[in-house]
Coordinates of C-alpha atoms in Angstrom, one line a residue:
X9 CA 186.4 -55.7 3.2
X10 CA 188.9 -52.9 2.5
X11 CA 189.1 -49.8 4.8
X12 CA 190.2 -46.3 4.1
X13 CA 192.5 -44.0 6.2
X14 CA 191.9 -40.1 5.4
X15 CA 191.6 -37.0 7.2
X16 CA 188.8 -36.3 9.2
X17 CA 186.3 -34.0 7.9
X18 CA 183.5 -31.6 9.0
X19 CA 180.3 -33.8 7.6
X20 CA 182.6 -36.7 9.6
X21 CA 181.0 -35.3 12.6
X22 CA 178.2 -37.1 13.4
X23 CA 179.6 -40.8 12.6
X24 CA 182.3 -39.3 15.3
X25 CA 180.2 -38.3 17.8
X26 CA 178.2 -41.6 17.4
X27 CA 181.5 -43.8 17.5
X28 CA 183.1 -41.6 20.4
X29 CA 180.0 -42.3 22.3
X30 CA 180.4 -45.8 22.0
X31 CA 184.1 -45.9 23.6
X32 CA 183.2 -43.7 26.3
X33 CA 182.3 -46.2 29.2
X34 CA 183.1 -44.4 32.3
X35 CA 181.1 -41.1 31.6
X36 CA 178.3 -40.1 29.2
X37 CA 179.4 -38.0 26.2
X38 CA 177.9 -34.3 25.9
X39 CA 176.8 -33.5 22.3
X40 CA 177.2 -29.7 22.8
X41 CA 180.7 -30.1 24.4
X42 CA 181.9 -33.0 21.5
X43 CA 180.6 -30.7 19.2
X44 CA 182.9 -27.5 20.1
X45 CA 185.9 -29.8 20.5
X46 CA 185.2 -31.3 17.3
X47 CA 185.4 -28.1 15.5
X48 CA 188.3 -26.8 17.6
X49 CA 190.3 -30.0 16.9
X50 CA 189.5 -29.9 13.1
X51 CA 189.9 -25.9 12.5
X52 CA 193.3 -26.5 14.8
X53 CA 197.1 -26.0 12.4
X54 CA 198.5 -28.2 15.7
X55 CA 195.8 -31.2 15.7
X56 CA 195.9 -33.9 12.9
X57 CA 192.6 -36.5 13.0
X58 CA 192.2 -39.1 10.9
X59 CA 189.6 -41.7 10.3
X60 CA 189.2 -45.2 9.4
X61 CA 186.1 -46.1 7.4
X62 CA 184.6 -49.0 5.1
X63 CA 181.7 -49.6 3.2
X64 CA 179.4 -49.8 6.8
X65 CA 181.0 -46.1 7.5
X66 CA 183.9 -44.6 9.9
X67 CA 185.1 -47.6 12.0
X68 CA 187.4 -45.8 14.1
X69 CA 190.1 -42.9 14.3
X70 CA 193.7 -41.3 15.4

């Protein structure tokens, strides 16, 4: 099993949301508001995100 580091993407989105979901244990993750800050963090010059992904899909990120 080989994984893949790249920059996030737009399309990346909902695997993100999905994952982030996941590792949020001490409060219940708002679509709408992970949505904005998604676009925010991606459209940003000052914010890098990058994800992790292997056959199965996105696996984690930085």
């Amino acid at each position: 099993m080989s994984i893949n580091y790249r920059d996030a993407i737009y399309k990346d989105e909902e695997e993100m949301f999905v994952l982030a979901a996941k590792l949020a244990t001490s409060f219940k993750l708002s679509r709408t508001d992970f949505s904005r800050t998604y676009q925010e963090v991606l459209s940003s010059k000052d914010v890098d995100l990058f994800v992790a992904e292997n056959e199965s899909g996105i696996i984690g990120y930085v």
